[in-house]
Coordinates of N, CA and C and ligand atoms in Angstrom, one line a residue:
M287 N 98.6 67.6 -34.0 CA 97.6 66.7 -33.4 C 98.2 65.6 -32.6
C288 N 97.7 65.3 -31.5 CA 98.3 64.3 -30.6 C 97.7 63.0 -30.9
M289 N 98.4 62.1 -31.6 CA 97.9 60.9 -32.1 C 97.5 59.9 -31.0
G290 N 96.4 59.3 -31.2 CA 96.0 58.3 -30.2 C 95.3 58.8 -29.0
K291 N 95.3 60.1 -28.8 CA 94.6 60.7 -27.7 C 94.1 62.1 -28.0
E292 N 93.0 62.1 -28.6 CA 92.4 63.4 -29.1 C 90.9 63.3 -28.8
I293 N 90.3 64.5 -28.7 CA 88.9 64.6 -28.5 C 88.3 64.4 -29.9
V294 N 87.4 63.4 -30.0 CA 87.0 63.0 -31.4 C 85.5 63.3 -31.6
S295 N 85.2 63.5 -32.8 CA 83.8 63.8 -33.2 C 82.9 62.5 -33.1
R296 N 81.6 62.7 -32.9 CA 80.7 61.7 -32.9 C 80.8 60.8 -34.2
E297 N 81.0 61.4 -35.3 CA 81.2 60.6 -36.6 C 82.4 59.7 -36.5
R298 N 83.5 60.2 -36.0 CA 84.7 59.4 -35.9 C 84.5 58.3 -34.9
L299 N 83.8 58.5 -33.8 CA 83.6 57.5 -32.8 C 82.7 56.4 -33.5
L300 N 81.7 56.8 -34.2 CA 80.8 55.8 -34.8 C 81.6 55.0 -35.9
Q301 N 82.5 55.7 -36.6 CA 83.3 55.0 -37.6 C 84.2 54.0 -36.9
A302 N 84.8 54.4 -35.8 CA 85.7 53.5 -35.1 C 84.9 52.3 -34.6
L303 N 83.7 52.5 -34.1 CA 82.8 51.5 -33.6 C 82.5 50.5 -34.7
R304 N 82.1 51.0 -35.9 CA 81.8 50.2 -37.0 C 82.9 49.2 -37.3
D305 N 84.2 49.6 -37.1 CA 85.3 48.7 -37.4 C 85.5 47.7 -36.3
E306 N 84.8 47.8 -35.2 CA 85.1 46.9 -34.0 C 83.9 45.9 -33.8
V307 N 82.8 46.2 -34.3 CA 81.6 45.3 -33.9 C 80.8 44.9 -35.2
P308 N 80.1 43.8 -35.1 CA 79.2 43.4 -36.2 C 78.0 44.4 -36.4
E309 N 77.4 44.2 -37.5 CA 76.3 45.1 -37.9 C 75.2 45.2 -36.8
H310 N 74.8 44.0 -36.3 CA 73.7 44.0 -35.4 C 74.0 44.8 -34.1
R311 N 75.3 44.7 -33.7 CA 75.7 45.4 -32.5 C 75.8 46.9 -32.8
F312 N 76.2 47.3 -34.0 CA 76.2 48.7 -34.4 C 74.8 49.3 -34.3
R313 N 73.8 48.5 -34.8 CA 72.4 49.0 -34.8 C 71.9 49.0 -33.3
H314 N 72.3 48.1 -32.5 CA 72.0 48.1 -31.1 C 72.5 49.4 -30.5
T315 N 73.7 49.8 -30.8 CA 74.3 51.0 -30.3 C 73.6 52.2 -30.7
L316 N 73.1 52.3 -32.0 CA 72.3 53.4 -32.4 C 71.1 53.5 -31.6
G317 N 70.5 52.4 -31.3 CA 69.3 52.4 -30.4 C 69.6 52.9 -29.0
V318 N 70.7 52.5 -28.5 CA 71.1 52.9 -27.1 C 71.3 54.4 -27.1
M319 N 72.0 54.9 -28.2 CA 72.1 56.4 -28.3 C 70.8 57.1 -28.2
E320 N 69.9 56.7 -29.0 CA 68.6 57.3 -29.1 C 67.9 57.3 -27.7
A321 N 67.9 56.1 -27.1 CA 67.2 55.9 -25.8 C 67.9 56.7 -24.7
A322 N 69.3 56.7 -24.8 CA 70.0 57.4 -23.7 C 69.8 58.9 -23.8
V323 N 69.8 59.5 -25.0 CA 69.6 60.9 -25.2 C 68.2 61.3 -24.7
R324 N 67.2 60.5 -25.0 CA 65.8 60.7 -24.6 C 65.7 60.7 -23.0
L325 N 66.3 59.6 -22.4 CA 66.3 59.5 -21.0 C 67.1 60.7 -20.3
A326 N 68.2 61.1 -20.9 CA 69.0 62.2 -20.4 C 68.1 63.4 -20.3
E327 N 67.4 63.7 -21.4 CA 66.6 64.9 -21.5 C 65.5 64.8 -20.4
R328 N 64.9 63.6 -20.3 CA 63.8 63.4 -19.3 C 64.3 63.6 -17.9
Y329 N 65.5 63.1 -17.6 CA 65.9 63.0 -16.2 C 67.0 64.0 -15.8
G330 N 67.4 64.9 -16.7 CA 68.3 65.9 -16.4 C 69.8 65.5 -16.4
A331 N 70.2 64.6 -17.2 CA 71.6 64.4 -17.5 C 72.0 65.1 -18.8
D332 N 73.3 65.2 -19.0 CA 73.7 65.9 -20.2 C 73.6 65.0 -21.4
P333 N 72.7 65.4 -22.4 CA 72.5 64.5 -23.5 C 73.7 64.2 -24.4
A334 N 74.6 65.2 -24.5 CA 75.9 65.0 -25.2 C 76.7 63.9 -24.6
K335 N 76.8 63.9 -23.2 CA 77.5 62.9 -22.5 C 76.9 61.5 -22.6
A336 N 75.6 61.5 -22.6 CA 74.8 60.3 -22.7 C 75.1 59.7 -24.1
E337 N 75.1 60.5 -25.1 CA 75.4 60.0 -26.4 C 76.8 59.5 -26.6
M338 N 77.7 60.2 -26.0 CA 79.1 59.7 -26.1 C 79.3 58.3 -25.4
A339 N 78.8 58.3 -24.2 CA 78.9 57.0 -23.4 C 78.2 55.9 -24.2
A340 N 77.0 56.2 -24.8 CA 76.3 55.2 -25.5 C 77.1 54.6 -26.7
I341 N 77.7 55.6 -27.4 CA 78.4 55.1 -28.6 C 79.5 54.2 -28.3
L342 N 80.2 54.4 -27.1 CA 81.4 53.7 -26.8 C 81.1 52.5 -25.9
H343 N 79.9 52.3 -25.4 CA 79.7 51.4 -24.3 C 80.0 49.9 -24.6
D344 N 79.8 49.5 -25.9 CA 80.0 48.1 -26.2 C 81.2 48.0 -27.2
I345 N 82.1 49.0 -27.2 CA 83.1 48.9 -28.3 C 84.1 47.8 -28.0
A346 N 84.2 47.3 -26.8 CA 85.1 46.2 -26.5 C 84.4 44.8 -26.5
K347 N 83.2 44.8 -26.8 CA 82.3 43.6 -26.7 C 82.9 42.4 -27.4
Y348 N 83.6 42.6 -28.5 CA 84.1 41.5 -29.3 C 85.6 41.2 -29.2
W349 N 86.2 41.8 -28.3 CA 87.6 41.4 -28.0 C 87.7 40.0 -27.6
P350 N 88.7 39.3 -27.9 CA 88.9 37.9 -27.4 C 89.1 38.0 -25.9
V351 N 88.6 36.9 -25.2 CA 88.5 37.0 -23.8 C 89.8 37.2 -23.1
E352 N 90.9 36.6 -23.6 CA 92.2 36.8 -23.0 C 92.7 38.3 -23.1
R353 N 92.3 38.9 -24.2 CA 92.7 40.3 -24.3 C 91.9 41.2 -23.3
L354 N 90.6 40.8 -23.1 CA 89.7 41.5 -22.2 C 90.3 41.3 -20.7
R355 N 90.7 40.1 -20.4 CA 91.2 39.8 -19.1 C 92.4 40.6 -18.8
A356 N 93.3 40.7 -19.8 CA 94.6 41.5 -19.6 C 94.2 42.9 -19.4
A357 N 93.2 43.4 -20.1 CA 92.9 44.9 -20.0 C 92.2 45.1 -18.7
V358 N 91.4 44.2 -18.2 CA 90.9 44.4 -16.8 C 92.0 44.4 -15.8
Q359 N 93.0 43.5 -16.0 CA 94.1 43.4 -15.0 C 94.9 44.7 -15.0
A360 N 95.0 45.3 -16.2 CA 95.8 46.6 -16.3 C 95.0 47.8 -15.8
S361 N 93.7 47.6 -15.5 CA 92.8 48.7 -15.1 C 92.7 48.8 -13.6
A362 N 92.1 49.9 -13.1 CA 91.9 50.0 -11.7 C 90.5 49.4 -11.2
F363 N 89.8 48.8 -12.2 CA 88.5 48.2 -11.8 C 88.7 47.1 -10.8
P364 N 87.7 46.9 -9.9 CA 87.9 45.8 -8.9 C 88.1 44.5 -9.6
Q365 N 89.2 43.8 -9.2 CA 89.7 42.6 -9.9 C 88.8 41.4 -9.6
D366 N 88.0 41.5 -8.6 CA 87.1 40.4 -8.3 C 86.2 40.1 -9.5
V367 N 86.0 41.0 -10.4 CA 85.1 40.8 -11.5 C 85.6 39.7 -12.4
L368 N 87.0 39.4 -12.3 CA 87.6 38.3 -13.1 C 87.1 37.0 -12.7
A369 N 86.5 36.9 -11.5 CA 86.0 35.6 -11.0 C 84.5 35.4 -11.5
Y370 N 84.0 36.4 -12.2 CA 82.6 36.3 -12.7 C 82.5 36.2 -14.2
D371 N 81.3 36.1 -14.7 CA 81.1 35.9 -16.1 C 81.9 36.9 -17.0
A372 N 82.6 36.4 -18.0 CA 83.4 37.3 -18.9 C 82.5 38.3 -19.6
E373 N 81.2 38.1 -19.7 CA 80.3 39.1 -20.3 C 80.4 40.4 -19.5
L374 N 80.9 40.4 -18.3 CA 81.0 41.7 -17.5 C 82.2 42.5 -17.9
W375 N 83.2 41.9 -18.5 CA 84.5 42.6 -18.7 C 84.5 43.7 -19.7
H376 N 83.6 43.6 -20.7 CA 83.7 44.6 -21.8 C 83.4 46.0 -21.3
G377 N 82.7 46.2 -20.2 CA 82.3 47.5 -19.7 C 83.6 48.3 -19.2
P378 N 84.2 47.7 -18.2 CA 85.5 48.4 -17.7 C 86.5 48.6 -18.9
V379 N 86.6 47.6 -19.7 CA 87.6 47.7 -20.8 C 87.2 48.8 -21.8
A380 N 85.9 48.9 -22.1 CA 85.5 50.0 -23.0 C 85.8 51.4 -22.4
A381 N 85.7 51.5 -21.1 CA 86.0 52.8 -20.5 C 87.5 53.1 -20.7
E382 N 88.3 52.1 -20.6 CA 89.8 52.3 -20.8 C 90.1 52.7 -22.3
V383 N 89.3 52.0 -23.2 CA 89.5 52.4 -24.6 C 89.0 53.9 -24.8
A384 N 87.9 54.2 -24.2 CA 87.5 55.6 -24.3 C 88.5 56.6 -23.8
R385 N 89.1 56.3 -22.7 CA 90.1 57.2 -22.1 C 91.4 57.2 -22.9
T386 N 91.9 56.0 -23.2 CA 93.3 56.0 -23.8 C 93.3 56.2 -25.3
R387 N 92.2 55.7 -26.0 CA 92.3 55.8 -27.5 C 91.5 57.1 -28.0
F388 N 90.5 57.5 -27.2 CA 89.7 58.6 -27.7 C 89.8 59.9 -26.8
G389 N 90.6 59.8 -25.8 CA 90.9 61.0 -25.0 C 89.7 61.4 -24.1
V390 N 88.8 60.5 -23.8 CA 87.7 60.9 -23.0 C 88.2 61.1 -21.5
T391 N 87.9 62.2 -20.9 CA 88.4 62.5 -19.6 C 87.3 62.7 -18.6
D392 N 86.1 62.9 -19.1 CA 84.9 63.1 -18.2 C 84.7 61.8 -17.3
E393 N 84.9 61.9 -16.0 CA 84.7 60.7 -15.2 C 83.3 60.1 -15.2
D394 N 82.3 61.0 -15.3 CA 80.9 60.5 -15.4 C 80.7 59.7 -16.6
V395 N 81.2 60.2 -17.8 CA 81.1 59.5 -19.0 C 81.8 58.1 -18.9
L396 N 83.0 58.2 -18.3 CA 83.8 56.9 -18.2 C 83.1 56.0 -17.3
N397 N 82.5 56.5 -16.2 CA 81.8 55.6 -15.3 C 80.5 55.0 -15.9
A398 N 79.8 55.8 -16.7 CA 78.6 55.3 -17.4 C 79.0 54.1 -18.3
I399 N 80.1 54.2 -18.9 CA 80.6 53.1 -19.8 C 81.1 51.9 -18.9
R400 N 81.9 52.3 -17.9 CA 82.5 51.3 -17.1 C 81.5 50.4 -16.4
Y401 N 80.4 51.0 -15.9 CA 79.5 50.2 -15.0 C 78.2 49.9 -15.8
H402 N 78.2 50.0 -17.1 CA 76.9 49.9 -17.9 C 76.3 48.5 -17.7
T403 N 77.1 47.5 -17.6 CA 76.6 46.1 -17.4 C 76.2 45.8 -16.0
T404 N 77.2 46.0 -15.1 CA 77.0 45.6 -13.7 C 76.1 46.5 -12.9
G405 N 76.1 47.8 -13.2 CA 75.6 48.8 -12.3 C 76.4 48.8 -11.1
R406 N 76.1 49.7 -10.1 CA 76.8 49.8 -8.8 C 75.9 50.7 -7.9
P407 N 76.1 50.6 -6.6 CA 75.4 51.5 -5.7 C 75.8 52.9 -5.9
G408 N 74.9 53.9 -5.8 CA 75.3 55.3 -5.9 C 75.5 55.7 -7.3
M409 N 74.9 55.1 -8.3 CA 75.0 55.5 -9.7 C 74.6 57.0 -9.9
S410 N 75.3 57.7 -10.7 CA 74.9 59.0 -11.1 C 73.7 58.9 -12.1
V411 N 73.0 60.0 -12.3 CA 71.9 60.0 -13.3 C 72.4 59.5 -14.6
L412 N 73.6 60.0 -15.0 CA 74.1 59.6 -16.3 C 74.3 58.1 -16.4
E413 N 74.9 57.6 -15.3 CA 75.2 56.1 -15.3 C 73.9 55.3 -15.4
K414 N 72.8 55.8 -14.7 CA 71.5 55.1 -14.7 C 70.9 55.2 -16.1
V415 N 71.0 56.4 -16.7 CA 70.4 56.6 -18.0 C 71.0 55.6 -19.1
V416 N 72.4 55.5 -19.1 CA 73.0 54.7 -20.0 C 72.7 53.2 -19.8
C417 N 72.8 52.8 -18.5 CA 72.5 51.4 -18.2 C 71.1 51.0 -18.6
L418 N 70.1 51.9 -18.3 CA 68.7 51.6 -18.6 C 68.5 51.7 -20.1
A419 N 69.1 52.6 -20.8 CA 69.0 52.7 -22.3 C 69.4 51.4 -22.9
D420 N 70.5 50.8 -22.4 CA 71.0 49.5 -22.9 C 69.9 48.4 -22.9
Y421 N 69.0 48.5 -21.8 CA 68.0 47.5 -21.7 C 66.8 47.8 -22.6
I422 N 66.4 49.1 -22.8 CA 65.1 49.4 -23.4 C 65.3 50.0 -24.8
E423 N 66.5 50.0 -25.4 CA 66.6 50.5 -26.8 C 65.6 49.8 -27.7
P424 N 65.1 50.5 -28.7 CA 64.0 49.9 -29.5 C 64.3 48.5 -30.1
G425 N 65.5 48.1 -30.3 CA 65.8 46.8 -30.8 C 65.7 45.6 -29.8
R426 N 65.6 46.0 -28.5 CA 65.6 44.9 -27.5 C 64.2 44.2 -27.4
Q427 N 64.3 42.9 -27.3 CA 63.1 42.1 -27.1 C 63.4 41.1 -26.1
F428 N 62.8 41.2 -24.9 CA 62.9 40.1 -23.9 C 61.6 40.2 -23.0
P429 N 61.2 39.2 -22.4 CA 60.0 39.2 -21.6 C 60.1 40.3 -20.5
G430 N 59.1 41.2 -20.5 CA 59.0 42.3 -19.5 C 59.6 43.6 -20.0
V431 N 60.2 43.6 -21.2 CA 60.8 44.9 -21.7 C 59.8 46.0 -21.8
D432 N 58.6 45.7 -22.2 CA 57.6 46.8 -22.4 C 57.2 47.4 -21.1
E433 N 57.1 46.6 -20.0 CA 56.8 47.1 -18.7 C 58.0 48.0 -18.3
I434 N 59.2 47.6 -18.5 CA 60.3 48.5 -18.1 C 60.3 49.8 -19.0
R435 N 60.0 49.7 -20.3 CA 59.9 50.9 -21.1 C 58.8 51.8 -20.5
R436 N 57.7 51.3 -20.1 CA 56.7 52.2 -19.5 C 57.2 52.8 -18.2
L437 N 57.8 52.0 -17.3 CA 58.3 52.5 -16.1 C 59.3 53.6 -16.3
A438 N 60.1 53.4 -17.4 CA 61.2 54.4 -17.7 C 60.7 55.8 -18.0
E439 N 59.4 55.9 -18.4 CA 58.8 57.2 -18.6 C 58.6 57.9 -17.3
A440 N 58.4 57.2 -16.3 CA 57.9 57.8 -15.0 C 58.9 57.8 -13.9
D441 N 59.8 56.7 -13.8 CA 60.6 56.5 -12.6 C 61.9 55.8 -13.0
L442 N 63.0 56.6 -13.1 CA 64.3 56.0 -13.6 C 64.7 54.9 -12.6
D443 N 64.7 55.2 -11.3 CA 65.2 54.2 -10.3 C 64.3 52.9 -10.4
A444 N 63.0 53.0 -10.4 CA 62.2 51.8 -10.5 C 62.4 51.0 -11.7
A445 N 62.6 51.7 -12.8 CA 62.8 51.0 -14.1 C 64.1 50.3 -14.1
L446 N 65.1 50.9 -13.6 CA 66.4 50.3 -13.6 C 66.5 49.1 -12.6
A447 N 65.8 49.3 -11.5 CA 65.7 48.2 -10.5 C 65.0 47.0 -11.1
K448 N 64.0 47.3 -11.9 CA 63.3 46.2 -12.5 C 64.2 45.5 -13.6
A449 N 64.9 46.3 -14.3 CA 65.8 45.7 -15.3 C 66.9 44.9 -14.7
L450 N 67.5 45.4 -13.7 CA 68.6 44.7 -13.0 C 68.1 43.5 -12.3
G451 N 66.9 43.6 -11.7 CA 66.2 42.5 -11.1 C 65.9 41.4 -12.0
G452 N 65.5 41.7 -13.2 CA 65.3 40.7 -14.3 C 66.6 40.0 -14.6
T453 N 67.7 40.7 -14.8 CA 69.0 40.1 -15.1 C 69.4 39.1 -13.9
I454 N 69.2 39.6 -12.7 CA 69.6 38.8 -11.5 C 68.7 37.5 -11.5
A455 N 67.4 37.6 -11.8 CA 66.5 36.5 -11.8 C 66.9 35.5 -12.9
Y456 N 67.3 36.0 -14.0 CA 67.7 35.2 -15.2 C 69.0 34.5 -14.8
L457 N 70.0 35.1 -14.2 CA 71.2 34.5 -13.9 C 71.0 33.4 -12.9
I458 N 70.1 33.6 -11.9 CA 69.8 32.6 -10.8 C 69.1 31.5 -11.5
S459 N 68.2 31.7 -12.4 CA 67.4 30.6 -13.0 C 68.3 29.7 -13.8
R460 N 69.5 30.2 -14.3 CA 70.4 29.4 -15.0 C 71.5 28.9 -14.2
G461 N 71.4 29.1 -12.8 CA 72.5 28.6 -11.9 C 73.8 29.3 -12.1
M462 N 73.7 30.6 -12.5 CA 74.9 31.4 -12.6 C 75.2 32.3 -11.4
R463 N 76.4 32.7 -11.2 CA 76.7 33.6 -10.1 C 76.3 35.0 -10.5
V464 N 76.0 35.8 -9.5 CA 75.6 37.2 -9.7 C 76.8 38.1 -9.1
Y465 N 77.3 39.0 -9.9 CA 78.3 39.9 -9.5 C 77.8 40.8 -8.3
P466 N 78.5 40.9 -7.2 CA 78.0 41.6 -6.1 C 77.5 43.1 -6.4
L467 N 78.3 43.8 -7.3 CA 77.9 45.1 -7.6 C 76.5 45.2 -8.2
T468 N 76.1 44.2 -8.9 CA 74.7 44.2 -9.5 C 73.7 44.1 -8.4
L469 N 74.0 43.2 -7.4 CA 73.0 43.0 -6.3 C 73.0 44.3 -5.5
L470 N 74.2 44.9 -5.2 CA 74.2 46.2 -4.5 C 73.5 47.3 -5.2
A471 N 73.6 47.3 -6.5 CA 72.9 48.4 -7.3 C 71.4 48.2 -7.2
Y472 N 71.0 46.9 -7.4 CA 69.6 46.6 -7.3 C 69.0 47.1 -5.9
N473 N 69.7 46.7 -4.8 CA 69.2 47.0 -3.5 C 69.2 48.6 -3.3
D474 N 70.2 49.2 -3.8 CA 70.3 50.7 -3.7 C 69.1 51.3 -4.4
L475 N 68.7 50.9 -5.6 CA 67.7 51.4 -6.4 C 66.3 51.1 -5.8
I476 N 66.1 49.9 -5.3 CA 64.9 49.6 -4.6 C 64.7 50.4 -3.4
G477 N 65.8 50.6 -2.6 CA 65.8 51.5 -1.5 C 65.4 52.9 -1.8
A478 N 65.9 53.4 -2.9 CA 65.6 54.8 -3.3 C 64.1 54.9 -3.7
T479 N 63.6 53.9 -4.4 CA 62.2 53.9 -4.8 C 61.3 53.8 -3.6
A480 N 61.6 52.9 -2.6 CA 60.8 52.7 -1.4 C 60.8 53.9 -0.6
A481 N 62.0 54.6 -0.5 CA 62.0 55.8 0.4 C 61.1 56.9 -0.2
R482 N 61.2 57.0 -1.6 CA 60.3 58.0 -2.2 C 58.8 57.7 -2.1
D483 N 58.5 56.4 -2.2 CA 57.1 56.1 -2.1 C 56.6 56.4 -0.7
K484 N 57.4 56.2 0.4 CA 57.1 56.5 1.7 C 56.9 58.0 1.9
E485 N 57.8 58.8 1.4 CA 57.7 60.2 1.5 C 56.4 60.7 0.9
G486 N 56.0 60.1 -0.2 CA 54.8 60.4 -0.9 C 53.6 60.2 0.0
G487 N 53.7 59.5 1.1 CA 52.7 59.4 2.1 C 51.8 58.2 1.9
G488 N 52.1 57.3 1.0 CA 51.6 56.0 0.7 C 50.2 55.6 1.1
Ligands
DGI663 O1 76.5 44.2 -23.9 P1 75.0 44.1 -24.0 O2 74.6 42.7 -24.5 O3 74.3 45.2 -24.8 O4 74.4 44.1 -22.5 P2 75.2 44.1 -21.1 O5 76.4 44.9 -21.2 O6 74.2 44.5 -20.1 O7 75.5 42.5 -20.9 C1 74.5 41.7 -20.4 C2 75.0 40.3 -20.2 O8 75.8 40.2 -19.0 C3 73.8 39.5 -19.9 O9 73.8 38.4 -20.8 C4 73.9 39.1 -18.5 C5 75.4 39.0 -18.3 N1 75.8 39.0 -16.9 C6 76.5 37.9 -16.4 N2 76.7 38.1 -15.1 C7 76.1 39.3 -14.8 C8 75.5 39.8 -15.9 N3 74.9 41.0 -15.9 C9 74.8 41.7 -14.7 N4 74.2 42.9 -14.7 N5 75.4 41.2 -13.6 C10 76.0 40.0 -13.5 O10 76.5 39.5 -12.5
FE664 FE1 77.3 45.9 -22.9
FE665 FE1 74.8 47.2 -25.0

């Protein structure tokens, strides 16, 4: 067995997660798993990949900020993220944990973890599914979440646009900076929705 870099079972991933996060985050993650698998089935992503990305997406959430910063610096992620809210850093770091500690090689799974907070333009279906599942898992309660849950049944792009738009509005209302990838992701998803509506003959 190759220590430190092996393909691991769902149970071992969940056990590893348990050791890294508090109980409420563990329960959040179980909710994201459930929502991500359902969305994957609905929109044609691989449910097993969605589940794996969901389990690992917040595994670095409780690292001390200096450890997160060093891990981002050691990664290939755009370094401009270090000039924005430290809340953004656990995504790219979790992808590195998935790759180096758990031997995850699937780039789509790694990207779903990597971009789960920020989003980005040109997201794959798997990336969208994991990002949206993070917003609508059963434990989430924020104004507008039920409308996003309803939209998620019918239109993945519209639901994710609404979710990211809500985050952008929240950040602006608090006088915080918005990471450009989130704005680009929002515009991309709105564009996709508008183009489809037009096609439909409106
Ligand atoms: O890790 P979770 O709490 O499950 O959720 P998340 O990974 O989506 O983190 C969301 C937090 O990140 C939320 O409090 C908003 C904050 N944040 C700060 N700046 C940005 C941002 N989120 C996005 N999408 N874009 C930003 O620029
Ligand atoms: Fe997160
Ligand atoms: Fe999360």
